[in-house]
Amino acid sequence: MPAWAALWHHPQTWPALGMTLWTGLCATLLSTVITASILSRWLAADNTAHRVDRWARWMSPLLSVPHAAFAIGMVALIAPGGWLLRAASPWLTGLENPPAWATTQDPWGLGLIAVLVLKEVPFLLWAALAHLQQPGVQAQLRRSLQLAATWGYTEPQAWWRVGWPPLAQALTAPLLAVLAYSLTVVDMALVIGPTTPPTLSMLAWQWLQDADAATNAQGASAAWLLLAALLACTGMAALWRAWPLWRARRWRGVSRCARDRRPLRNPISNMAVPVLLGTYGAVLAALAVGSVSGPWPFPQWLPEVWTLRAWDGVVQSSSTVWLSMALGAASAGTALVWVVAWLEWAPPVWQQRLRPLWLLPLVLPAVLWVVGLHRVSLAWGIDGSVTGLWLAHTLSALPYVLIALQGPYGGFDPRLAHLTAALGRSPVAFLWQVKWPLLRSALAAAFAVGFAVSVAQYLPTLYVGAGRFQTVTTEAVTLASGGQRALTAAYAWLQWLLPMGMFGLAAWSGRARRWPAAAQ
């Protein structure tokens, strides 16, 4: 209880909690609205199945950009000496020197909200597309939208009143994961988050790093306070959804709107995808140029000197890159084997009831999750070891691999199993020669997702690894607080390059086979 008393009376606790709620709730709400708007445009076309598959493939490059790398790239864009202001100076702004503007780590948390929205929208789109790939989901959605059209609803009205609510219900776990991450993010807050006051997750992280036992306990209490805030926000959202009076008013309003028959304009759906793709392209370009830049005075658009000195530093620390790759491959492979075994042999009742348990790393506050992993590693004697680090990364990647694979795995045609059995082949032969080869694209994509999640891990590497292991993510976040701009950009670019290479390898290995025609 002394730790809770110290937390209660600490002067930064309540401003930090307010900043956490402001940034987390705004980012979650904006991400949800933008995702729903994009989906309304994608699913309005007649060739829905083709568009879903095509955009599902396009999500891979966006998902492969780690959160910390994206935040570092955004800083390179919007900082007072960044590319955006350089492009407008001096011909438009009249500036000859970088202004003292709080465009990064601003006291309102706007920079943190922006990067959270830009990173979480692709994740929600990926989760929605994975759900839409399950058997019968797209057909049911189209029937519902067509039925709403016969009732007199316009396309936007049909989407928001009939199409989106069941899809949002199916995306409860991903939406909760977005809320949990937005409320408890640490690595992005270190790079671009506010400092006066900081977010509560930042305070908890700083206190947990303190060697003093009382301060450390205060940090653990702050992590539990984050969980309480998350539960409170989740409960309020559930009450809002279930409020009968609100539902009644909502549907009465829909009826009036449907009778009015005026189409609802949705500019978000038209602009969101180009802005999203353009921002990601600009971020990656800023990181690429920054990694080979030398002296770069303001307001010049490009550096005066191009140099590979930063990449020489990366090569000299090649053990960091090899550890990141080996850890990512081992964690993704273990998670993939477990998920395949679970989906293949676990009873459906178990899968339904225990699914929230496997998704726990998504919805728990990151600081609290890492504290729990650290306590387990201490109890098992694997703290500061490669085994402990592998276990922490595997558990963190597990829910993402499960989400990536459950749609294609559940949509596999069960008649093929009966056909194989009728031909006298064993269940093992069916798995090795029929099912898994047909699912190789989905299996490879799930492995790539797990690899990307492992590469992006920051807190588990620090705590469970006890500071003895350096990965590209820990190096990038550590360098972001210093003045080595080129080396920071090189490690941030490498954070994207490793997962992107794995996604490319997964796409190559999962491509359709083309057999040569038999000789006549």
Short mmCIF file of N, CA, C and O in Angstrom, two decimals, residues 3-4 7 203-205 207-209 213-227 367-368 371 375 463:
data_model
loop_
_atom_site.label_atom_id
_atom_site.label_comp_id
_atom_site.label_asym_id
_atom_site.label_seq_id
_atom_site.Cartn_x
_atom_site.Cartn_y
_atom_site.Cartn_z
N ALA A 3 3.28 1.94 -1.87
CA ALA A 3 3.51 2.27 -3.27
C ALA A 3 2.29 2.97 -3.88
O ALA A 3 2.43 3.94 -4.65
N TRP A 4 1.10 2.49 -3.52
CA TRP A 4 -0.11 3.13 -4.03
C TRP A 4 -0.27 4.53 -3.45
O TRP A 4 -0.71 5.45 -4.17
N LEU A 7 2.09 6.74 -5.30
CA LEU A 7 1.57 7.00 -6.64
C LEU A 7 0.43 8.00 -6.59
O LEU A 7 0.33 8.89 -7.44
N LEU A 203 5.89 7.16 -17.32
CA LEU A 203 6.25 7.25 -15.91
C LEU A 203 6.47 5.86 -15.31
O LEU A 203 7.44 5.63 -14.57
N ALA A 204 5.55 4.94 -15.62
CA ALA A 204 5.70 3.58 -15.10
C ALA A 204 7.00 2.95 -15.59
O ALA A 204 7.71 2.28 -14.82
N TRP A 205 7.35 3.15 -16.84
CA TRP A 205 8.59 2.59 -17.38
C TRP A 205 9.80 3.19 -16.68
O TRP A 205 10.76 2.47 -16.35
N TRP A 207 9.93 4.50 -13.65
CA TRP A 207 9.99 4.03 -12.26
C TRP A 207 10.40 2.56 -12.16
O TRP A 207 11.12 2.17 -11.25
N LEU A 208 9.97 1.77 -13.10
CA LEU A 208 10.34 0.35 -13.08
C LEU A 208 11.82 0.15 -13.36
O LEU A 208 12.39 -0.89 -12.98
N GLN A 209 12.46 1.09 -14.00
CA GLN A 209 13.89 0.99 -14.26
C GLN A 209 14.73 1.43 -13.07
O GLN A 209 15.93 1.19 -13.05
N ALA A 213 13.78 -0.01 -4.49
CA ALA A 213 12.65 -0.93 -4.41
C ALA A 213 11.32 -0.19 -4.31
O ALA A 213 10.32 -0.60 -4.90
N ALA A 214 11.30 0.92 -3.55
CA ALA A 214 10.05 1.67 -3.38
C ALA A 214 9.62 2.30 -4.71
O ALA A 214 8.44 2.26 -5.08
N THR A 215 10.58 2.88 -5.44
CA THR A 215 10.24 3.47 -6.73
C THR A 215 9.81 2.40 -7.73
O THR A 215 8.90 2.60 -8.53
N ASN A 216 10.47 1.24 -7.68
CA ASN A 216 10.10 0.14 -8.56
C ASN A 216 8.68 -0.33 -8.28
O ASN A 216 7.90 -0.59 -9.20
N ALA A 217 8.32 -0.42 -7.00
CA ALA A 217 6.95 -0.80 -6.64
C ALA A 217 5.95 0.26 -7.08
O ALA A 217 4.82 -0.06 -7.48
N GLN A 218 6.36 1.51 -7.04
CA GLN A 218 5.48 2.58 -7.52
C GLN A 218 5.23 2.44 -9.02
O GLN A 218 4.11 2.67 -9.51
N GLY A 219 6.26 2.03 -9.76
CA GLY A 219 6.08 1.78 -11.19
C GLY A 219 5.13 0.62 -11.45
O GLY A 219 4.30 0.68 -12.37
N ALA A 220 5.22 -0.45 -10.64
CA ALA A 220 4.29 -1.57 -10.79
C ALA A 220 2.86 -1.12 -10.49
O ALA A 220 1.91 -1.54 -11.16
N SER A 221 2.69 -0.27 -9.50
CA SER A 221 1.36 0.26 -9.18
C SER A 221 0.83 1.10 -10.33
O SER A 221 -0.37 1.05 -10.65
N ALA A 222 1.70 1.87 -10.98
CA ALA A 222 1.27 2.66 -12.13
C ALA A 222 0.83 1.75 -13.28
O ALA A 222 -0.13 2.07 -14.00
N ALA A 223 1.49 0.60 -13.43
CA ALA A 223 1.07 -0.34 -14.46
C ALA A 223 -0.32 -0.89 -14.16
O ALA A 223 -1.15 -1.05 -15.07
N TRP A 224 -0.60 -1.19 -12.90
CA TRP A 224 -1.94 -1.65 -12.54
C TRP A 224 -2.97 -0.53 -12.72
O TRP A 224 -4.12 -0.80 -13.08
N LEU A 225 -2.57 0.71 -12.48
CA LEU A 225 -3.48 1.83 -12.72
C LEU A 225 -3.81 1.95 -14.20
O LEU A 225 -4.95 2.28 -14.57
N LEU A 226 -2.84 1.66 -15.05
CA LEU A 226 -3.10 1.65 -16.48
C LEU A 226 -4.13 0.58 -16.84
O LEU A 226 -5.01 0.80 -17.67
N LEU A 227 -4.00 -0.59 -16.21
CA LEU A 227 -4.97 -1.65 -16.45
C LEU A 227 -6.36 -1.22 -15.99
O LEU A 227 -7.37 -1.48 -16.68
N VAL A 367 3.32 -2.42 -20.29
CA VAL A 367 4.20 -2.40 -19.12
C VAL A 367 3.83 -3.52 -18.16
O VAL A 367 4.70 -4.23 -17.63
N LEU A 368 2.53 -3.72 -17.94
CA LEU A 368 2.09 -4.78 -17.02
C LEU A 368 2.42 -6.16 -17.59
O LEU A 368 2.85 -7.07 -16.86
N VAL A 371 6.12 -6.73 -17.09
CA VAL A 371 6.42 -7.01 -15.69
C VAL A 371 6.07 -8.46 -15.35
O VAL A 371 6.83 -9.16 -14.67
N ARG A 375 8.68 -11.39 -14.11
CA ARG A 375 8.52 -12.16 -12.89
C ARG A 375 8.57 -13.67 -13.19
O ARG A 375 9.16 -14.45 -12.43
N TYR A 463 13.52 -5.94 -20.53
CA TYR A 463 13.27 -6.47 -19.19
C TYR A 463 13.67 -7.93 -19.07
O TYR A 463 14.43 -8.31 -18.18
#
